[in-house]
CSV table of C-alpha atoms in Angstrom, one decimal:
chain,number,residue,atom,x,y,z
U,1,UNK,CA,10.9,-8.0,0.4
U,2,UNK,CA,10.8,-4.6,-0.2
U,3,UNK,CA,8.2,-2.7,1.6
U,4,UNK,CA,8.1,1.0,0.6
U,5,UNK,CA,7.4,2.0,-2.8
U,6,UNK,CA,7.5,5.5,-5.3
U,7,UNK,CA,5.3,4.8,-8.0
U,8,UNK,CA,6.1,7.8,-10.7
U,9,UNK,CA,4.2,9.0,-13.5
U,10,UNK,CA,6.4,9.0,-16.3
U,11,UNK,CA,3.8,11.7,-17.8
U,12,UNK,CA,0.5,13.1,-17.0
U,13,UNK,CA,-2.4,10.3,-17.4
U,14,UNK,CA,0.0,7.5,-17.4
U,15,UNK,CA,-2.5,5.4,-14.8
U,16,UNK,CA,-0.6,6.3,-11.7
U,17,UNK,CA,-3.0,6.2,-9.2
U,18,UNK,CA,-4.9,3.2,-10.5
U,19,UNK,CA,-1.7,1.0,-10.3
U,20,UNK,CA,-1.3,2.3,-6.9
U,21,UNK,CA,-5.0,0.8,-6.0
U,22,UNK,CA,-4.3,-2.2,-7.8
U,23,UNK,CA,-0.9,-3.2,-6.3
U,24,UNK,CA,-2.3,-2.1,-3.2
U,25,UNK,CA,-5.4,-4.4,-3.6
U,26,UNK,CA,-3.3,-7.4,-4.6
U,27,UNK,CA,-1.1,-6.9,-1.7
U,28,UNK,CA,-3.9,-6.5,0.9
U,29,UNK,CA,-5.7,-9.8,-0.9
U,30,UNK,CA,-2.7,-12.2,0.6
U,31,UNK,CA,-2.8,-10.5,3.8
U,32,UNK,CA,-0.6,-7.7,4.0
U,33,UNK,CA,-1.6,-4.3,5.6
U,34,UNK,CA,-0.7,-1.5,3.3
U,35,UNK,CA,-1.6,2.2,3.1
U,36,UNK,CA,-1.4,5.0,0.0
U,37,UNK,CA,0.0,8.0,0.6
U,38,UNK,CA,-0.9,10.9,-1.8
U,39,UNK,CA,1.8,13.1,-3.0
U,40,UNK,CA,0.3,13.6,-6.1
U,41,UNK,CA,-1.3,17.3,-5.0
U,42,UNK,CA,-2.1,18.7,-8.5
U,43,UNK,CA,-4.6,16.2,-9.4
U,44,UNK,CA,-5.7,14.4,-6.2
U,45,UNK,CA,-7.2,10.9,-8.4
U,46,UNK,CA,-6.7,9.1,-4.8
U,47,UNK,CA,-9.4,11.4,-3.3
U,48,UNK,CA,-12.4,10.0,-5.5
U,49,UNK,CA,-11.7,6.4,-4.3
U,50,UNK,CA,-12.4,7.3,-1.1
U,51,UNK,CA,-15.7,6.7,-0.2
U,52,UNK,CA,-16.7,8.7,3.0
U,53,UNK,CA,-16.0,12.7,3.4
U,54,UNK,CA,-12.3,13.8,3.7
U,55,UNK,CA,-11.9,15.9,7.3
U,56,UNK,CA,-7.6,15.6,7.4
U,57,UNK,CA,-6.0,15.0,4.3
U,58,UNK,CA,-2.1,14.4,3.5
U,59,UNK,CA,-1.7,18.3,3.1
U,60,UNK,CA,-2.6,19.0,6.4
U,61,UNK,CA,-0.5,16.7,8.0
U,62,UNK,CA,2.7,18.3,6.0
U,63,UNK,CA,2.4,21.9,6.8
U,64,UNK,CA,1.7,21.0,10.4
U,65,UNK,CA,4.0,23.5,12.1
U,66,UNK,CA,4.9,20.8,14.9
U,67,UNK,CA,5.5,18.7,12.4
U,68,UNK,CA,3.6,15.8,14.7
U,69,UNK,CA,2.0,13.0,12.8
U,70,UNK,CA,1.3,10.4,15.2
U,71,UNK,CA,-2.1,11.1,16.4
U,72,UNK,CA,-3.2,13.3,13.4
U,73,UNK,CA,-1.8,10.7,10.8
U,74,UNK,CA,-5.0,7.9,12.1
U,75,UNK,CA,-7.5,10.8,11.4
U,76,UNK,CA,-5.8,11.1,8.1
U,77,UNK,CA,-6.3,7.6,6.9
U,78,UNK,CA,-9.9,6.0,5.1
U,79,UNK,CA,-9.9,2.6,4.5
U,80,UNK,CA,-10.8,1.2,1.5
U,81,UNK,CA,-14.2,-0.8,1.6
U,82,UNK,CA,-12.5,-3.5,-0.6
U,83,UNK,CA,-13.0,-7.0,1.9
U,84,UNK,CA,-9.2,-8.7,1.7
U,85,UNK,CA,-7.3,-10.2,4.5
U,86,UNK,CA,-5.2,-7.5,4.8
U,87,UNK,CA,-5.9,-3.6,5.7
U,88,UNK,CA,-6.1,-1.5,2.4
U,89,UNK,CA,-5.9,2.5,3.8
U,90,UNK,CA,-5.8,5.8,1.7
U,91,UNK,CA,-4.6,9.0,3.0
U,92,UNK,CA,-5.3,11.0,-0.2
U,93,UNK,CA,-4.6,14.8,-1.2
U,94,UNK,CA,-7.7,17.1,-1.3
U,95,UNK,CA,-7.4,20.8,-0.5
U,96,UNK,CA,-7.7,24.3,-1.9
U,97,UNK,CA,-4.8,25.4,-4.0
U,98,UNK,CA,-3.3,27.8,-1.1
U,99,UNK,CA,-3.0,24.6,0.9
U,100,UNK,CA,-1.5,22.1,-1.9
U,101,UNK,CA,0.9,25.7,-2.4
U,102,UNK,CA,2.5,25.4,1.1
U,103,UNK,CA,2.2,21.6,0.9
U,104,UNK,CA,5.1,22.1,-1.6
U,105,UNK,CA,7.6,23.2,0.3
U,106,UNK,CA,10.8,22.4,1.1
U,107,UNK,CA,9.6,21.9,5.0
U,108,UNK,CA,6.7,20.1,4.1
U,109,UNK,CA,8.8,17.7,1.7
U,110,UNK,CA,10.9,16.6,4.9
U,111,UNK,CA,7.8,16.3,6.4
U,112,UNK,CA,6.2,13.5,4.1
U,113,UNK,CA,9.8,11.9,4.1
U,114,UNK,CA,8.9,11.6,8.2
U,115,UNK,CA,5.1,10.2,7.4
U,116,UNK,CA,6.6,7.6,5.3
U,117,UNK,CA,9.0,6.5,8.3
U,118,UNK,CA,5.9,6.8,10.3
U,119,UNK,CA,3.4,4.7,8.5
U,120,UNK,CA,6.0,2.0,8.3
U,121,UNK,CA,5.5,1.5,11.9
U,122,UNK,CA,1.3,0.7,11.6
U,123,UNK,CA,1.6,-0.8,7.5
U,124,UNK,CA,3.6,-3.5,6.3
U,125,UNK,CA,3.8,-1.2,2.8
U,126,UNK,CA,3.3,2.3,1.7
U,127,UNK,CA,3.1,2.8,-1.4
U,128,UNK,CA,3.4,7.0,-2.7
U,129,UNK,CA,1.3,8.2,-5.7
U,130,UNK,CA,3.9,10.3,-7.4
U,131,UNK,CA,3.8,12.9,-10.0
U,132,UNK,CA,6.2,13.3,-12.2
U,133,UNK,CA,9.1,14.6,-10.5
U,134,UNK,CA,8.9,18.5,-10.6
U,135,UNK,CA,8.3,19.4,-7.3
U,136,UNK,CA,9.7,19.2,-3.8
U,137,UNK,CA,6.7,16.3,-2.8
U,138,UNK,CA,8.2,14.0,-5.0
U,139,UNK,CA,11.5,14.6,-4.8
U,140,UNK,CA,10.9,13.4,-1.5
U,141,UNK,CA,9.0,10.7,-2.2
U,142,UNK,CA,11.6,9.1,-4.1
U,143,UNK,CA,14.3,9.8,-1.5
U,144,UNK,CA,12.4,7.9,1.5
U,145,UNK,CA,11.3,5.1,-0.3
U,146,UNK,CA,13.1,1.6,-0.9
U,147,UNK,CA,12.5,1.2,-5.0
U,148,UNK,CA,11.1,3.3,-7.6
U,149,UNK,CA,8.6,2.3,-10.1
U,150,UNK,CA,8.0,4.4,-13.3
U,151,UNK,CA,4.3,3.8,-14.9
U,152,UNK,CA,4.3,4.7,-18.7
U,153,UNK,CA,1.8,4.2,-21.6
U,154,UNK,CA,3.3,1.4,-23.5
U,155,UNK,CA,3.9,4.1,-26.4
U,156,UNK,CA,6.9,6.1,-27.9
U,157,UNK,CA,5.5,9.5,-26.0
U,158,UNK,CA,5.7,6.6,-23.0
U,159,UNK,CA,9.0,5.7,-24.3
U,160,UNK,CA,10.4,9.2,-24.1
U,161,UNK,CA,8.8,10.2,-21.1
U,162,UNK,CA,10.5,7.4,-19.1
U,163,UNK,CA,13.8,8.9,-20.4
U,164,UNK,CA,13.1,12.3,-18.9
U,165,UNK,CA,12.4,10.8,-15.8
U,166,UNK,CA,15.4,8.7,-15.8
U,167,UNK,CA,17.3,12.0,-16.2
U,168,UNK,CA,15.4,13.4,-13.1
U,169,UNK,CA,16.3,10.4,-11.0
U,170,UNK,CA,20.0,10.8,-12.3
U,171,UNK,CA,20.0,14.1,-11.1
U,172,UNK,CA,18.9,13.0,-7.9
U,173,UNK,CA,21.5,10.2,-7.5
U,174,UNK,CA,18.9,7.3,-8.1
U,175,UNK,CA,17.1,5.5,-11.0
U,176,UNK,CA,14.2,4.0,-11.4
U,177,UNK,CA,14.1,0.2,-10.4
U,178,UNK,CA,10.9,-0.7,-12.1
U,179,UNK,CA,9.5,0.6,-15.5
U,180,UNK,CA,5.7,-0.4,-15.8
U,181,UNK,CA,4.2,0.2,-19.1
U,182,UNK,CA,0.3,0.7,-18.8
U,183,UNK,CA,-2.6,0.6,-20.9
U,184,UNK,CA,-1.1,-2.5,-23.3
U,185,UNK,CA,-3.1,-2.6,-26.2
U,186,UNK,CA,-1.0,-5.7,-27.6
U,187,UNK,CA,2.1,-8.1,-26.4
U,188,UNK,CA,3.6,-6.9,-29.3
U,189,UNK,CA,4.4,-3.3,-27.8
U,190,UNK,CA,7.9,-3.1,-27.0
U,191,UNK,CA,8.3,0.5,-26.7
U,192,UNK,CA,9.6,0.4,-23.4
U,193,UNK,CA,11.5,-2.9,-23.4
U,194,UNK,CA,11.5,-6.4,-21.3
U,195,UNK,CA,9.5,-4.6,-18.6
U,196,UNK,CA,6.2,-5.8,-16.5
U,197,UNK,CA,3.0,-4.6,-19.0
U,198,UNK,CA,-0.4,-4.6,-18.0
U,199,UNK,CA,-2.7,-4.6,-20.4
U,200,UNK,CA,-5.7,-1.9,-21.5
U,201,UNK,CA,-8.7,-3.0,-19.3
U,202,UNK,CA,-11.6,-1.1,-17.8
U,203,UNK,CA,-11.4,-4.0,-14.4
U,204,UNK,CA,-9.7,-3.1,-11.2
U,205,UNK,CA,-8.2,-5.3,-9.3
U,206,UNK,CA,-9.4,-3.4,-6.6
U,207,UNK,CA,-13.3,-4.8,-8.2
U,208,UNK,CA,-12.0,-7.6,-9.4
U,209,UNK,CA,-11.6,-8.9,-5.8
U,210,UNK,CA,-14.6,-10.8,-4.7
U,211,UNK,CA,-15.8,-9.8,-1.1
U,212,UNK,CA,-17.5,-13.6,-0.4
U,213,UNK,CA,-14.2,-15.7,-2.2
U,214,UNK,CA,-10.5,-16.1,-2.1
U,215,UNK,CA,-10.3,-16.3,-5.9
U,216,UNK,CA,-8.9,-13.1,-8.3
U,217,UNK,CA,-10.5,-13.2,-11.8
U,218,UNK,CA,-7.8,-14.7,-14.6
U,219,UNK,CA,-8.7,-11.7,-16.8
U,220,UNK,CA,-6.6,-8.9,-15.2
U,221,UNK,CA,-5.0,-9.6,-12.2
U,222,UNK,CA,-1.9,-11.8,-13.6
U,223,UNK,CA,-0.5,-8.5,-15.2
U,224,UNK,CA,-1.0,-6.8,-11.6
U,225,UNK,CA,0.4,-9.4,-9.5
U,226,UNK,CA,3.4,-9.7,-11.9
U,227,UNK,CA,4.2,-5.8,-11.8
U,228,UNK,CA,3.6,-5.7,-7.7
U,229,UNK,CA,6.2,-9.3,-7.4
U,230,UNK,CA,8.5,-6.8,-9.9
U,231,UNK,CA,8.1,-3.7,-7.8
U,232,UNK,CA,8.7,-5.4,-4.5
U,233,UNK,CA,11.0,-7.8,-5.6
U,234,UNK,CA,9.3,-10.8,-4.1
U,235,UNK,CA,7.0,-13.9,-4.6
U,236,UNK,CA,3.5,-13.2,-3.9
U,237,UNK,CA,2.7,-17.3,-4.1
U,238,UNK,CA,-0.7,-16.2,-5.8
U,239,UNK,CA,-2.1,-19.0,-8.0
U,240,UNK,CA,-4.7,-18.6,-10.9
U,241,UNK,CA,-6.6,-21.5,-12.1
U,242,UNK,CA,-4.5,-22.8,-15.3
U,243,UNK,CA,-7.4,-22.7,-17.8
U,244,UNK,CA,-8.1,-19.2,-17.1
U,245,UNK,CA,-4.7,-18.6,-17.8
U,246,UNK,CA,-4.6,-20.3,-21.1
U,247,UNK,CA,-7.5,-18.5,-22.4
U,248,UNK,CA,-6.3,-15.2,-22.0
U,249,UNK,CA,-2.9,-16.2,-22.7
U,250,UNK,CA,-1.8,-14.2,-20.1
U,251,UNK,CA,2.2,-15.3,-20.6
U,252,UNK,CA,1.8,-13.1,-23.8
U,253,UNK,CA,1.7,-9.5,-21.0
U,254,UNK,CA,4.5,-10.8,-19.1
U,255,UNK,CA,8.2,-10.0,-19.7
U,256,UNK,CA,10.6,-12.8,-20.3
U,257,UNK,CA,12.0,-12.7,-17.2
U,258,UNK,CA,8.6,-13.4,-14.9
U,259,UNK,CA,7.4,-16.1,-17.9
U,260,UNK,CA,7.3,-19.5,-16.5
């Protein structure tokens, strides 16, 4: 299993950071610890999930001079009031545009490459939310992880997009090892291929988890736990009640590799 993930926008507003919640959610549901790690500086989304104030963000962990994570990463990290079985922590970007500047360095890139080594040792995932990749962040956020997943609309600007990432990755020497096309508005979209979908919904699975039962609602989280057994390359051994699956006729989002 996999335990490190990029997850790339393939283009501005492709759902980035809510896929990042979701997987993170599902994963946390069957009892795995994980943490989100913000590299997505421009538009810090992870910052209004968290729900106390922000004193140490990601930035100021990465232009630390020393370069010392390990006490300053735990004042760096919010957990998620979601109620799973695992640990669900954030450690989101939000700082002035001086700060998210420096944050971009070269220096500070090796730096999150080191935080991602370093929150392996407390999580049993990190997952990065990545821009696209035009910057030092997430050129480095690709490098230290273990697989890449590209999040696209399910469209032919989606379609495109994940080209032009592709040709990033190339240039990197690595490829993307998931596509995820977001925002399905009908199994019939095959812009991007025999790839994990998840269709347009306005539910979390982050919400969609209930704090007082085990049970995920049949209306959304299929499609997430699909993509996050895709992205991770493993069996999550989540089971949905089989008439909630045959009225949404959730086969219809998955590719025909993950159909039963």
């Amino acid at each position: 299993m996999k335990r490190t993930a990029a997850f790339v926008g393939a283009t501005g507003g492709a759902g980035t950071t809510r896929l990042c919640l979701e997987t993170a959610a599902i994963l946390s549901h069957v009892g795995h610890d994980v943490v989100i790690l913000d590299a997505a500086f421009g538009t810090q989304g992870l910052s209004r999930h968290v729900p106390d104030r922000i004193d140490t963000d990601i930035t100021a962990l990465l232009i630390d001079d020393d370069h010392e994570t390990d006490g300053e990463f735990s004042d760096a990290l919010i957990d998620h009031p979601v109620e799973t079985t695992g640990r669900l922590s954030l450690c989101p970007a939000y700082a002035p545009f001086e700060r998210i500047a420096r944050a971009k360095t070269v220096d500070a890139a090796q730096a999150l490459e080191t935080l991602v080594e370093r929150a392996c040792d407390d999580f049993d995932h990190v997952i990065i939310d990545t821009p696209p990749v035009t910057g030092n962040q997430a050129v480095a956020a690709v490098n230290a992880v273990d697989t890449v997943a590209v999040v696209a609309p399910a469209s032919r600007r989606g379609a495109d997009a994940v080209q032009g990432i592709r040709g990033r990755l190339a240039d990197l020497g690595t490829d993307a090892d998931t596509i995820l096309a977001n925002r399905v508005e009908s199994p019939d979209e095959d812009y991007l291929g025999d790839v994990p979908t998840i269709p347009r919904d306005d539910a979390t699975a982050v919400e969609s988890i209930p704090a007082s039962a085990p049970e995920l609602d049949t209306s959304f989280s299929p499609a997430i736990v699909a993509a996050t057994e895709a992205v991770f390359d493993t069996s999550l051994g989540v089971e949905f009640p089989e008439e909630g699956l045959l009225d949404i006729d959730s086969d219809d989002y998955l590719p025909e590799s993950l159909r039963q």
